[in-house]
Amino acid sequence: MDLGLKGKTAIVTGASQGIGRAVADALAAEGARVVLSARNEEKLARAAAEICAAAGDAAYYAGDLNDPETAEQLVAFAEREFGPVDLLVGNTGGPPSGEAHALDEAAWRAAAELLFYPQIRLTRRVLPGMRERGWGRILYITSISVKEPIENLALSNALRAAVTGFAKTLSREVAADGVTVNTLGPGYTATERVKHLFEDNAARQNTTPEALEQRLLAQIPARRMARPEEIAAVAAFLVSEPASYLTGQAVMVDGGYTHGLL
Ligand code: NAD
């Protein structure tokens, strides 16, 4: 299937590693011109160079999306490099673990700055142009926690729900302008993020990361974690031309992990 992404300008945030990096690779392989963004300039430069070496078109912008200025600067950079932004894949790192009753206000504010506000700012900046041109794709990477809250991840459980609510509301406002807005909730995916979660939880539960991993795998019907490329393949479809009638959806890519019927 031709995903219709040749020559489209894409921004992928959180793209220096893990899921974001895999999404950038997938979009570039489909012919999109991809601006990768994250905080670590060295990793970004390497990722962009690897994409270009594989005959893709990529540039990078290093910045911290906690800083309100970064979204504006990133989009302006993408426009200068490749032209108006057609695709936005909003992604950042996960917040620290913690229980809902124990977190202080500073922790909640920091999590909103990491997970919620960057998506709003980036979207507000790219949306008017997409609507004017009558074509746009917006996808936020969330988590299976929007379907089934995960123990000891209160910040993620709450803020991903906020992003999902924003996406659903926005999707109805802009559907008639040819802009789709969806979210993708990865299940457990073999990245740095998950390694750290196992280490953190193992210390808390007085066990080993390996034992925790085995316990988790037993709960996943696929009996393994996802590879980042498996998440990216679905992301690429969700922002594709053929997915033009798919909007306002929260798509879980989880090897069957979540139990909910819908
Ligand atoms: P990761 O930690 O491996 O990568 C996160 C990326 O976001 C990195 O490129 C990092 O530089 C960037 N980033 C972090 N904070 C940033 C900031 N303030 N400004 C700009 N960039 C920032 O994470 P991952 O495993 O690839 O996961 C991506 C997202 O998906 C995360 O939000 C994570 O919580 C979520 N998720 C992951 C899993 C999983 O199993 N890996 C499962 C569910 C949800």
mmCIF file with all atom_site columns, C-alpha atoms and ligand atoms in Angstrom, residues 13-20 37-40 63-66 91-95 114-115 141-144 160 186-194, ligand 1:
data_model
loop_
_atom_site.group_PDB
_atom_site.id
_atom_site.type_symbol
_atom_site.label_atom_id
_atom_site.label_alt_id
_atom_site.label_comp_id
_atom_site.label_asym_id
_atom_site.label_entity_id
_atom_site.label_seq_id
_atom_site.pdbx_PDB_ins_code
_atom_site.Cartn_x
_atom_site.Cartn_y
_atom_site.Cartn_z
_atom_site.occupancy
_atom_site.B_iso_or_equiv
_atom_site.pdbx_formal_charge
_atom_site.auth_seq_id
_atom_site.auth_comp_id
_atom_site.auth_asym_id
_atom_site.auth_atom_id
_atom_site.pdbx_PDB_model_num
ATOM   1  C CA  . THR A 1 13  ? 9.345  14.691 18.755 1.00 0.00 ? 13  THR A CA  1
ATOM   2  C CA  . GLY A 1 14  ? 11.086 12.454 21.274 1.00 0.00 ? 14  GLY A CA  1
ATOM   3  C CA  . ALA A 1 15  ? 12.846 11.093 18.210 1.00 0.00 ? 15  ALA A CA  1
ATOM   4  C CA  . SER A 1 16  ? 16.386 10.535 19.480 1.00 0.00 ? 16  SER A CA  1
ATOM   5  C CA  . GLN A 1 17  ? 15.617 6.978  20.620 1.00 0.00 ? 17  GLN A CA  1
ATOM   6  C CA  . GLY A 1 18  ? 12.949 4.375  21.248 1.00 0.00 ? 18  GLY A CA  1
ATOM   7  C CA  . ILE A 1 19  ? 9.493  4.707  19.747 1.00 0.00 ? 19  ILE A CA  1
ATOM   8  C CA  . GLY A 1 20  ? 9.974  8.243  18.403 1.00 0.00 ? 20  GLY A CA  1
ATOM   9  C CA  . SER A 1 37  ? 13.482 16.611 17.718 1.00 0.00 ? 37  SER A CA  1
ATOM   10 C CA  . ALA A 1 38  ? 14.538 15.738 21.274 1.00 0.00 ? 38  ALA A CA  1
ATOM   11 C CA  . ARG A 1 39  ? 16.924 17.085 23.896 1.00 0.00 ? 39  ARG A CA  1
ATOM   12 C CA  . ASN A 1 40  ? 20.093 15.161 23.070 1.00 0.00 ? 40  ASN A CA  1
ATOM   13 C CA  . GLY A 1 63  ? 15.413 21.405 22.284 1.00 0.00 ? 63  GLY A CA  1
ATOM   14 C CA  . ASP A 1 64  ? 13.593 20.750 25.535 1.00 0.00 ? 64  ASP A CA  1
ATOM   15 C CA  . LEU A 1 65  ? 9.827  20.768 25.080 1.00 0.00 ? 65  LEU A CA  1
ATOM   16 C CA  . ASN A 1 66  ? 9.447  21.738 28.742 1.00 0.00 ? 66  ASN A CA  1
ATOM   17 C CA  . ASN A 1 91  ? 5.918  12.208 21.716 1.00 0.00 ? 91  ASN A CA  1
ATOM   18 C CA  . THR A 1 92  ? 8.108  12.805 24.775 1.00 0.00 ? 92  THR A CA  1
ATOM   19 C CA  . GLY A 1 93  ? 9.582  10.669 27.526 1.00 0.00 ? 93  GLY A CA  1
ATOM   20 C CA  . GLY A 1 94  ? 7.430  9.144  30.224 1.00 0.00 ? 94  GLY A CA  1
ATOM   21 C CA  . PRO A 1 95  ? 7.101  10.838 33.631 1.00 0.00 ? 95  PRO A CA  1
ATOM   22 C CA  . LEU A 1 114 ? 6.273  17.049 29.813 1.00 0.00 ? 114 LEU A CA  1
ATOM   23 C CA  . LEU A 1 115 ? 3.207  15.231 28.492 1.00 0.00 ? 115 LEU A CA  1
ATOM   24 C CA  . ILE A 1 141 ? 1.899  8.872  21.415 1.00 0.00 ? 141 ILE A CA  1
ATOM   25 C CA  . THR A 1 142 ? 0.211  8.054  24.741 1.00 0.00 ? 142 THR A CA  1
ATOM   26 C CA  . SER A 1 143 ? 0.073  4.696  26.515 1.00 0.00 ? 143 SER A CA  1
ATOM   27 C CA  . ILE A 1 144 ? -2.133 1.696  27.249 1.00 0.00 ? 144 ILE A CA  1
ATOM   28 C CA  . ARG A 1 160 ? -2.305 10.693 28.987 1.00 0.00 ? 160 ARG A CA  1
ATOM   29 C CA  . PRO A 1 186 ? 1.945  1.577  22.927 1.00 0.00 ? 186 PRO A CA  1
ATOM   30 C CA  . GLY A 1 187 ? 1.911  -1.506 25.084 1.00 0.00 ? 187 GLY A CA  1
ATOM   31 C CA  . TYR A 1 188 ? 5.159  -2.640 26.694 1.00 0.00 ? 188 TYR A CA  1
ATOM   32 C CA  . THR A 1 189 ? 7.875  -1.917 24.160 1.00 0.00 ? 189 THR A CA  1
ATOM   33 C CA  . ALA A 1 190 ? 11.548 -2.826 24.440 1.00 0.00 ? 190 ALA A CA  1
ATOM   34 C CA  . THR A 1 191 ? 13.127 0.640  24.918 1.00 0.00 ? 191 THR A CA  1
ATOM   35 C CA  . GLU A 1 192 ? 15.279 2.473  27.483 1.00 0.00 ? 192 GLU A CA  1
ATOM   36 C CA  . ARG A 1 193 ? 12.124 3.736  29.157 1.00 0.00 ? 193 ARG A CA  1
ATOM   37 C CA  . VAL A 1 194 ? 10.900 0.249  30.032 1.00 0.00 ? 194 VAL A CA  1
HETATM 38 P P1  . NAD B 2 .   ? 12.275 6.848  25.683 1.00 0.00 ? 1   NAD B P1  1
HETATM 39 O O1  . NAD B 2 .   ? 12.467 7.341  27.073 1.00 0.00 ? 1   NAD B O1  1
HETATM 40 O O2  . NAD B 2 .   ? 13.132 5.734  25.197 1.00 0.00 ? 1   NAD B O2  1
HETATM 41 O O3  . NAD B 2 .   ? 12.415 8.064  24.660 1.00 0.00 ? 1   NAD B O3  1
HETATM 42 C C1  . NAD B 2 .   ? 11.820 9.302  24.948 1.00 0.00 ? 1   NAD B C1  1
HETATM 43 C C2  . NAD B 2 .   ? 12.229 10.357 23.935 1.00 0.00 ? 1   NAD B C2  1
HETATM 44 O O4  . NAD B 2 .   ? 11.634 11.594 24.335 1.00 0.00 ? 1   NAD B O4  1
HETATM 45 C C3  . NAD B 2 .   ? 13.718 10.617 23.861 1.00 0.00 ? 1   NAD B C3  1
HETATM 46 O O5  . NAD B 2 .   ? 14.045 10.947 22.540 1.00 0.00 ? 1   NAD B O5  1
HETATM 47 C C4  . NAD B 2 .   ? 13.907 11.838 24.758 1.00 0.00 ? 1   NAD B C4  1
HETATM 48 O O6  . NAD B 2 .   ? 15.026 12.611 24.418 1.00 0.00 ? 1   NAD B O6  1
HETATM 49 C C5  . NAD B 2 .   ? 12.645 12.602 24.449 1.00 0.00 ? 1   NAD B C5  1
HETATM 50 N N1  . NAD B 2 .   ? 12.266 13.546 25.498 1.00 0.00 ? 1   NAD B N1  1
HETATM 51 C C6  . NAD B 2 .   ? 12.061 13.263 26.807 1.00 0.00 ? 1   NAD B C6  1
HETATM 52 N N2  . NAD B 2 .   ? 11.755 14.390 27.458 1.00 0.00 ? 1   NAD B N2  1
HETATM 53 C C7  . NAD B 2 .   ? 11.776 15.403 26.560 1.00 0.00 ? 1   NAD B C7  1
HETATM 54 C C8  . NAD B 2 .   ? 11.578 16.788 26.637 1.00 0.00 ? 1   NAD B C8  1
HETATM 55 N N3  . NAD B 2 .   ? 11.290 17.411 27.790 1.00 0.00 ? 1   NAD B N3  1
HETATM 56 N N4  . NAD B 2 .   ? 11.690 17.524 25.501 1.00 0.00 ? 1   NAD B N4  1
HETATM 57 C C9  . NAD B 2 .   ? 11.997 16.930 24.336 1.00 0.00 ? 1   NAD B C9  1
HETATM 58 N N5  . NAD B 2 .   ? 12.199 15.609 24.194 1.00 0.00 ? 1   NAD B N5  1
HETATM 59 C C10 . NAD B 2 .   ? 12.101 14.858 25.300 1.00 0.00 ? 1   NAD B C10 1
HETATM 60 O O7  . NAD B 2 .   ? 10.721 6.476  25.600 1.00 0.00 ? 1   NAD B O7  1
HETATM 61 P P2  . NAD B 2 .   ? 9.963  5.383  24.690 1.00 0.00 ? 1   NAD B P2  1
HETATM 62 O O8  . NAD B 2 .   ? 9.982  4.079  25.374 1.00 0.00 ? 1   NAD B O8  1
HETATM 63 O O9  . NAD B 2 .   ? 10.415 5.506  23.287 1.00 0.00 ? 1   NAD B O9  1
HETATM 64 O O10 . NAD B 2 .   ? 8.463  5.910  24.838 1.00 0.00 ? 1   NAD B O10 1
HETATM 65 C C11 . NAD B 2 .   ? 7.956  7.019  24.141 1.00 0.00 ? 1   NAD B C11 1
HETATM 66 C C12 . NAD B 2 .   ? 6.662  7.429  24.840 1.00 0.00 ? 1   NAD B C12 1
HETATM 67 O O11 . NAD B 2 .   ? 5.756  6.322  24.858 1.00 0.00 ? 1   NAD B O11 1
HETATM 68 C C13 . NAD B 2 .   ? 6.889  7.845  26.290 1.00 0.00 ? 1   NAD B C13 1
HETATM 69 O O12 . NAD B 2 .   ? 6.023  8.895  26.622 1.00 0.00 ? 1   NAD B O12 1
HETATM 70 C C14 . NAD B 2 .   ? 6.510  6.599  27.045 1.00 0.00 ? 1   NAD B C14 1
HETATM 71 O O13 . NAD B 2 .   ? 6.114  6.865  28.370 1.00 0.00 ? 1   NAD B O13 1
HETATM 72 C C15 . NAD B 2 .   ? 5.374  6.067  26.180 1.00 0.00 ? 1   NAD B C15 1
HETATM 73 N N6  . NAD B 2 .   ? 5.159  4.651  26.380 1.00 0.00 ? 1   NAD B N6  1
HETATM 74 C C16 . NAD B 2 .   ? 6.191  3.798  26.279 1.00 0.00 ? 1   NAD B C16 1
HETATM 75 C C17 . NAD B 2 .   ? 5.978  2.450  26.511 1.00 0.00 ? 1   NAD B C17 1
HETATM 76 C C18 . NAD B 2 .   ? 7.098  1.463  26.430 1.00 0.00 ? 1   NAD B C18 1
HETATM 77 O O14 . NAD B 2 .   ? 6.884  0.313  26.815 1.00 0.00 ? 1   NAD B O14 1
HETATM 78 N N7  . NAD B 2 .   ? 8.272  1.837  25.956 1.00 0.00 ? 1   NAD B N7  1
HETATM 79 C C19 . NAD B 2 .   ? 4.701  1.983  26.844 1.00 0.00 ? 1   NAD B C19 1
HETATM 80 C C20 . NAD B 2 .   ? 3.661  2.897  26.926 1.00 0.00 ? 1   NAD B C20 1
HETATM 81 C C21 . NAD B 2 .   ? 3.908  4.229  26.691 1.00 0.00 ? 1   NAD B C21 1
#
